[in-house]
Amino acid sequence: MKMKAKQATIPGTDDSRVLDTANRERLFSLFQRAGRLGSWRIDTDTLRWQPMRRMDPDSLSDSADDGFDFAAMAEVFGPHQATHIREGLERLIATGAPFRCQADVVASDNSTARFEIEAEAERGPDGTVASIFAITRDITDGARVTSQPDEHTRLLEQAQRIGRIGHWWLELPGHTLTWSDVLFDITGVPRGTLEWQKNFLDLIVADQRDKIADVCERAIRNREGFQFQADIERQDRRAMVVQVIARPRFDDHGSLTGYFGTTQDVTRQAFTERERKSSDLRLQAVFDALDKAGVGIGVQHADGRIRSARPALLKIAGLGSEDRVLGKQWSELQGADGTDIRTHFGPVLREIQKGDRESVNFENVRWVRPDGSEAIVLIRLAPLPSGERAMIVLDQTSESRARSEIEAREYRTRAILDAIDSAGIGYCIEDMEGRIYDVSPVLRQMLELTAGEELLSRRLRDLIAMPDHIAQQVDRETRSGAHGREQPLVLPEFSLSLPSGRTLRVHARSTPLPGVGRLILAIDQTDRWQMEQQQIEIDRHLQEVQKMEAIGQLAGGVAHEINNMLHPIRTFARAASTMDDAERRAHYLSRIMDCADKASKIVRETLSFARGDQGGVKVLSLNDLLSGVVSFSRDLQMSGIELEVDLPPGHLRASVNETEFTQVLLNLLHNAADAMAGEGIIRLALASRTVSVQQVVGLPAGTYACISVIDNGPGMPPDIEDRAFEPFFTTKEPGKGTGLGLSVVYGIIKRWGGVIDLHSTPGKGVTAEILLPLA
């Protein structure tokens, strides 16, 4: 911040102008003569000085001199003093406040005279300042007397320089500020008179300036002293801190004339204090953080008496305020049954006191609080340079409990693993990278690994030859685990070839152990598998016998299915032979061809069923398919059977095989007609149904087409209903059915992704319900 006195423009002045020596001597002589006691009238526009009357011992006559302009005065007084005088006169013109100052006049022979100038306003009729009346007084002799400092003054100035303290005078009401030379040196401001608001306050840093200005203005209003400490910035950009103290001065009438004050450079002290406070704050923040972290800190005298204790330490010890513990021994503050600190720590403390040990840790110290609660703590003692001891206490109760819990858990885990091993189940624990961490004796024996063979840090899959599909599944799970997506893994039963040549049939599963790795369990299923293989062979022979027994029934059943087609063929043939209407006869003949084609398809699809082949499916309208089945059934003219149809207005579509769909529906309709002994009502319905989760076994939640075939026949008992879909199961007489009808229907519906179910109440008929996914 650049600090300098205000520079004014002097009317009619050219800075480069130099008065000749004769003219300069004339002005000096004029001012010196008038200065003994002279009066002047100063023009407010040009600031020209016109002498009115001079009074001196030699002459009492009026002066005939024409005076001089302000430019000439500036040459006599010098620019700096002239600027100060001009600013004072301008202030007088603006405010009417009297102006008073002292100025030095330098003659051509370099002699100096000091004059005191007093100026007051002369007002016109309108109240404005019309001119300025000024009096000059020569005070050179008095100034010389007061200007010679005595020894005490010199010592005072020297002391001020050493102590870097300067004094100043603030004259009121003009706020003219006069500094001592030392103060100029301290602040680095050029010597001269300063304007209070424009210069001194500008030295203060911006964020403090307004507050300090308020302090000063309030003190002036209240006519009282003030003091403050402020950061200032010198013109050379150096930062400083000054202490300002000011006291008011009053005249004989009690009017406030100004302030006398001192300004001292306290930069070093202030910065040191600030650094100390900052260090204290940092240290306090560290202690507060340690308190929040639960780290107890205290200081003991050399004899063990407590000197200080932080809040965290008091909390751990279960004590109240610090006042309760100061001057006491820790052993006096512990409840009953705690660790005997005096006896337990005594020898070590004596070693620390002697300097034989620098610090010591006491772990698992059982501290009993005054309320009876317990804490397991770690205590660390360390000597301090003052001969005292620092005590650091950590509450390890939670950690101690956690360790005990871990030990108990490890004991339980080992007991469980031993029980698994005793049950003949082999186990292996792998780390996060798949290396063996632990392996049970049963697994060693199962895999024919020698007891002395080192397995730790090896990989299980490197020890056994897994089948390819099992190895791939294990690799996929290992990669998933590496990305944090570990899941339990159940491997399908597989066979291993052992070094002895024996085949091991094993069932294995893997379970993730968070933070550890995986637990692999293996069960030897060789005996069960061999028994199952023997049973499969026995069952195969039994099935061959049953097949031979069923061949006769199968032949009759196939004949029955073909007969179902031959019956309408004969019916349509008889009708066509007696029909004169050619168009009607052609219709019957086309029905005969349809029946023949269906019979052929039945034979092909029966073979397909026996071979396990699947027919092609495509998305078809179930409304159209059901309409075709109904039309075909009505052409058969089932005597005594009434067929009711309920189809929705909109088309429901599903992925089906058209021939198989007709076969399924005709089979269900014929079964219903047979059950009613040729008399009753069959209702065929199609609707949309929403299935929720787990509402129907085998079906996911969604919207399905529901096809219902409902008869009002005698129904079927529960034991028959439970076996209705079993292959070769039939309630018909020998030769009238193979028992393959509903089993074929079941297989077809299953292949389409649907389900079929029977609901029957004896005496109230049977409902066959098919659910197919909508396309």
Tab-separated table of N, CA and C in Angstrom, residues 620-634 643-648 650-652 656 658 661-662 664-666 668-669 683-687 705-709 770 772:
chain	number	residue	atom	x	y	z
A	620	LEU	N	-49.878	-70.865	-33.387
A	620	LEU	CA	-51.178	-71.044	-34.033
A	620	LEU	C	-52.268	-70.475	-33.139
A	621	SER	N	-53.397	-70.164	-33.767
A	621	SER	CA	-54.558	-69.676	-33.021
A	621	SER	C	-55.257	-70.857	-32.373
A	622	LEU	N	-55.336	-70.841	-31.045
A	622	LEU	CA	-56.031	-71.924	-30.343
A	622	LEU	C	-57.521	-71.875	-30.610
A	623	ASN	N	-58.068	-70.700	-30.868
A	623	ASN	CA	-59.493	-70.593	-31.204
A	623	ASN	C	-59.794	-71.379	-32.470
A	624	ASP	N	-58.929	-71.213	-33.498
A	624	ASP	CA	-59.153	-71.907	-34.776
A	624	ASP	C	-58.973	-73.416	-34.607
A	625	LEU	N	-57.945	-73.809	-33.856
A	625	LEU	CA	-57.704	-75.242	-33.675
A	625	LEU	C	-58.869	-75.904	-32.945
A	626	LEU	N	-59.377	-75.252	-31.892
A	626	LEU	CA	-60.493	-75.823	-31.148
A	626	LEU	C	-61.758	-75.867	-32.006
A	627	SER	N	-61.958	-74.860	-32.856
A	627	SER	CA	-63.126	-74.856	-33.747
A	627	SER	C	-63.055	-76.039	-34.709
A	628	GLY	N	-61.837	-76.324	-35.228
A	628	GLY	CA	-61.680	-77.463	-36.132
A	628	GLY	C	-61.942	-78.787	-35.425
A	629	VAL	N	-61.444	-78.923	-34.190
A	629	VAL	CA	-61.679	-80.150	-33.426
A	629	VAL	C	-63.163	-80.340	-33.166
A	630	VAL	N	-63.846	-79.234	-32.802
A	630	VAL	CA	-65.297	-79.313	-32.522
A	630	VAL	C	-66.048	-79.715	-33.778
A	631	SER	N	-65.686	-79.112	-34.941
A	631	SER	CA	-66.364	-79.442	-36.203
A	631	SER	C	-66.157	-80.906	-36.550
A	632	PHE	N	-64.920	-81.384	-36.362
A	632	PHE	CA	-64.622	-82.786	-36.675
A	632	PHE	C	-65.401	-83.715	-35.747
A	633	SER	N	-65.464	-83.357	-34.457
A	633	SER	CA	-66.164	-84.207	-33.493
A	633	SER	C	-67.656	-84.253	-33.788
A	634	ARG	N	-68.225	-83.117	-34.210
A	634	ARG	CA	-69.654	-83.092	-34.496
A	634	ARG	C	-69.988	-83.901	-35.743
A	643	LEU	N	-72.155	-81.510	-27.025
A	643	LEU	CA	-70.879	-80.804	-26.929
A	643	LEU	C	-71.143	-79.303	-26.837
A	644	GLU	N	-70.692	-78.679	-25.751
A	644	GLU	CA	-70.809	-77.225	-25.565
A	644	GLU	C	-69.424	-76.589	-25.704
A	645	VAL	N	-69.399	-75.463	-26.394
A	645	VAL	CA	-68.123	-74.792	-26.672
A	645	VAL	C	-68.188	-73.359	-26.152
A	646	ASP	N	-67.131	-72.947	-25.458
A	646	ASP	CA	-67.036	-71.567	-24.936
A	646	ASP	C	-65.670	-71.002	-25.328
A	647	LEU	N	-65.667	-70.171	-26.413
A	647	LEU	CA	-64.423	-69.575	-26.909
A	647	LEU	C	-64.436	-68.065	-26.662
A	648	PRO	N	-63.291	-67.479	-26.336
A	648	PRO	CA	-63.236	-66.026	-26.114
A	648	PRO	C	-63.334	-65.275	-27.439
A	650	GLY	N	-61.465	-62.762	-28.565
A	650	GLY	CA	-60.143	-62.538	-29.140
A	650	GLY	C	-59.381	-63.833	-29.296
A	651	HIS	N	-58.421	-63.844	-30.217
A	651	HIS	CA	-57.639	-65.048	-30.480
A	651	HIS	C	-56.519	-65.193	-29.451
A	652	LEU	N	-56.386	-66.390	-28.903
A	652	LEU	CA	-55.272	-66.741	-28.024
A	652	LEU	C	-54.329	-67.634	-28.815
A	656	VAL	N	-47.656	-74.744	-30.797
A	656	VAL	CA	-48.118	-76.136	-30.729
A	656	VAL	C	-47.902	-76.805	-32.076
A	658	GLU	N	-50.029	-78.835	-34.830
A	658	GLU	CA	-51.469	-78.918	-35.144
A	658	GLU	C	-51.991	-80.345	-35.035
A	661	PHE	N	-52.061	-81.429	-31.480
A	661	PHE	CA	-53.133	-80.735	-30.740
A	661	PHE	C	-54.467	-81.435	-30.983
A	662	THR	N	-54.729	-81.804	-32.255
A	662	THR	CA	-55.984	-82.508	-32.564
A	662	THR	C	-56.014	-83.860	-31.860
A	664	VAL	N	-54.481	-84.656	-29.064
A	664	VAL	CA	-54.688	-84.452	-27.626
A	664	VAL	C	-56.162	-84.219	-27.324
A	665	LEU	N	-56.785	-83.289	-28.082
A	665	LEU	CA	-58.179	-82.950	-27.798
A	665	LEU	C	-59.118	-84.121	-28.084
A	666	LEU	N	-58.891	-84.873	-29.228
A	666	LEU	CA	-59.751	-86.028	-29.534
A	666	LEU	C	-59.608	-87.094	-28.468
A	668	LEU	N	-58.890	-86.616	-25.285
A	668	LEU	CA	-59.609	-86.186	-24.089
A	668	LEU	C	-61.121	-86.284	-24.298
A	669	LEU	N	-61.599	-85.912	-25.517
A	669	LEU	CA	-63.041	-85.988	-25.795
A	669	LEU	C	-63.521	-87.440	-25.803
A	683	ARG	N	-68.215	-80.112	-22.021
A	683	ARG	CA	-68.019	-78.663	-22.209
A	683	ARG	C	-66.544	-78.406	-22.513
A	684	LEU	N	-66.313	-77.751	-23.662
A	684	LEU	CA	-64.962	-77.409	-24.106
A	684	LEU	C	-64.816	-75.887	-23.992
A	685	ALA	N	-63.847	-75.417	-23.205
A	685	ALA	CA	-63.712	-73.979	-22.963
A	685	ALA	C	-62.265	-73.536	-23.162
A	686	LEU	N	-62.086	-72.260	-23.606
A	686	LEU	CA	-60.775	-71.628	-23.773
A	686	LEU	C	-60.816	-70.265	-23.094
A	687	ALA	N	-59.822	-69.976	-22.292
A	687	ALA	CA	-59.760	-68.691	-21.577
A	687	ALA	C	-58.308	-68.337	-21.272
A	705	ALA	N	-52.777	-69.703	-21.685
A	705	ALA	CA	-54.057	-70.131	-22.252
A	705	ALA	C	-54.522	-71.378	-21.507
A	706	CYS	N	-55.762	-71.349	-21.051
A	706	CYS	CA	-56.328	-72.481	-20.284
A	706	CYS	C	-57.394	-73.170	-21.132
A	707	ILE	N	-57.148	-74.441	-21.467
A	707	ILE	CA	-58.113	-75.255	-22.232
A	707	ILE	C	-58.718	-76.271	-21.269
A	708	SER	N	-60.036	-76.240	-21.141
A	708	SER	CA	-60.725	-77.130	-20.199
A	708	SER	C	-61.656	-78.065	-20.950
A	709	VAL	N	-61.585	-79.377	-20.613
A	709	VAL	CA	-62.523	-80.393	-21.131
A	709	VAL	C	-63.259	-80.939	-19.905
A	770	ILE	N	-55.656	-77.858	-19.332
A	770	ILE	CA	-54.357	-77.686	-19.984
A	770	ILE	C	-53.973	-76.208	-19.904
A	772	LEU	N	-51.120	-73.593	-21.392
A	772	LEU	CA	-50.062	-73.409	-22.386
A	772	LEU	C	-49.585	-71.951	-22.368
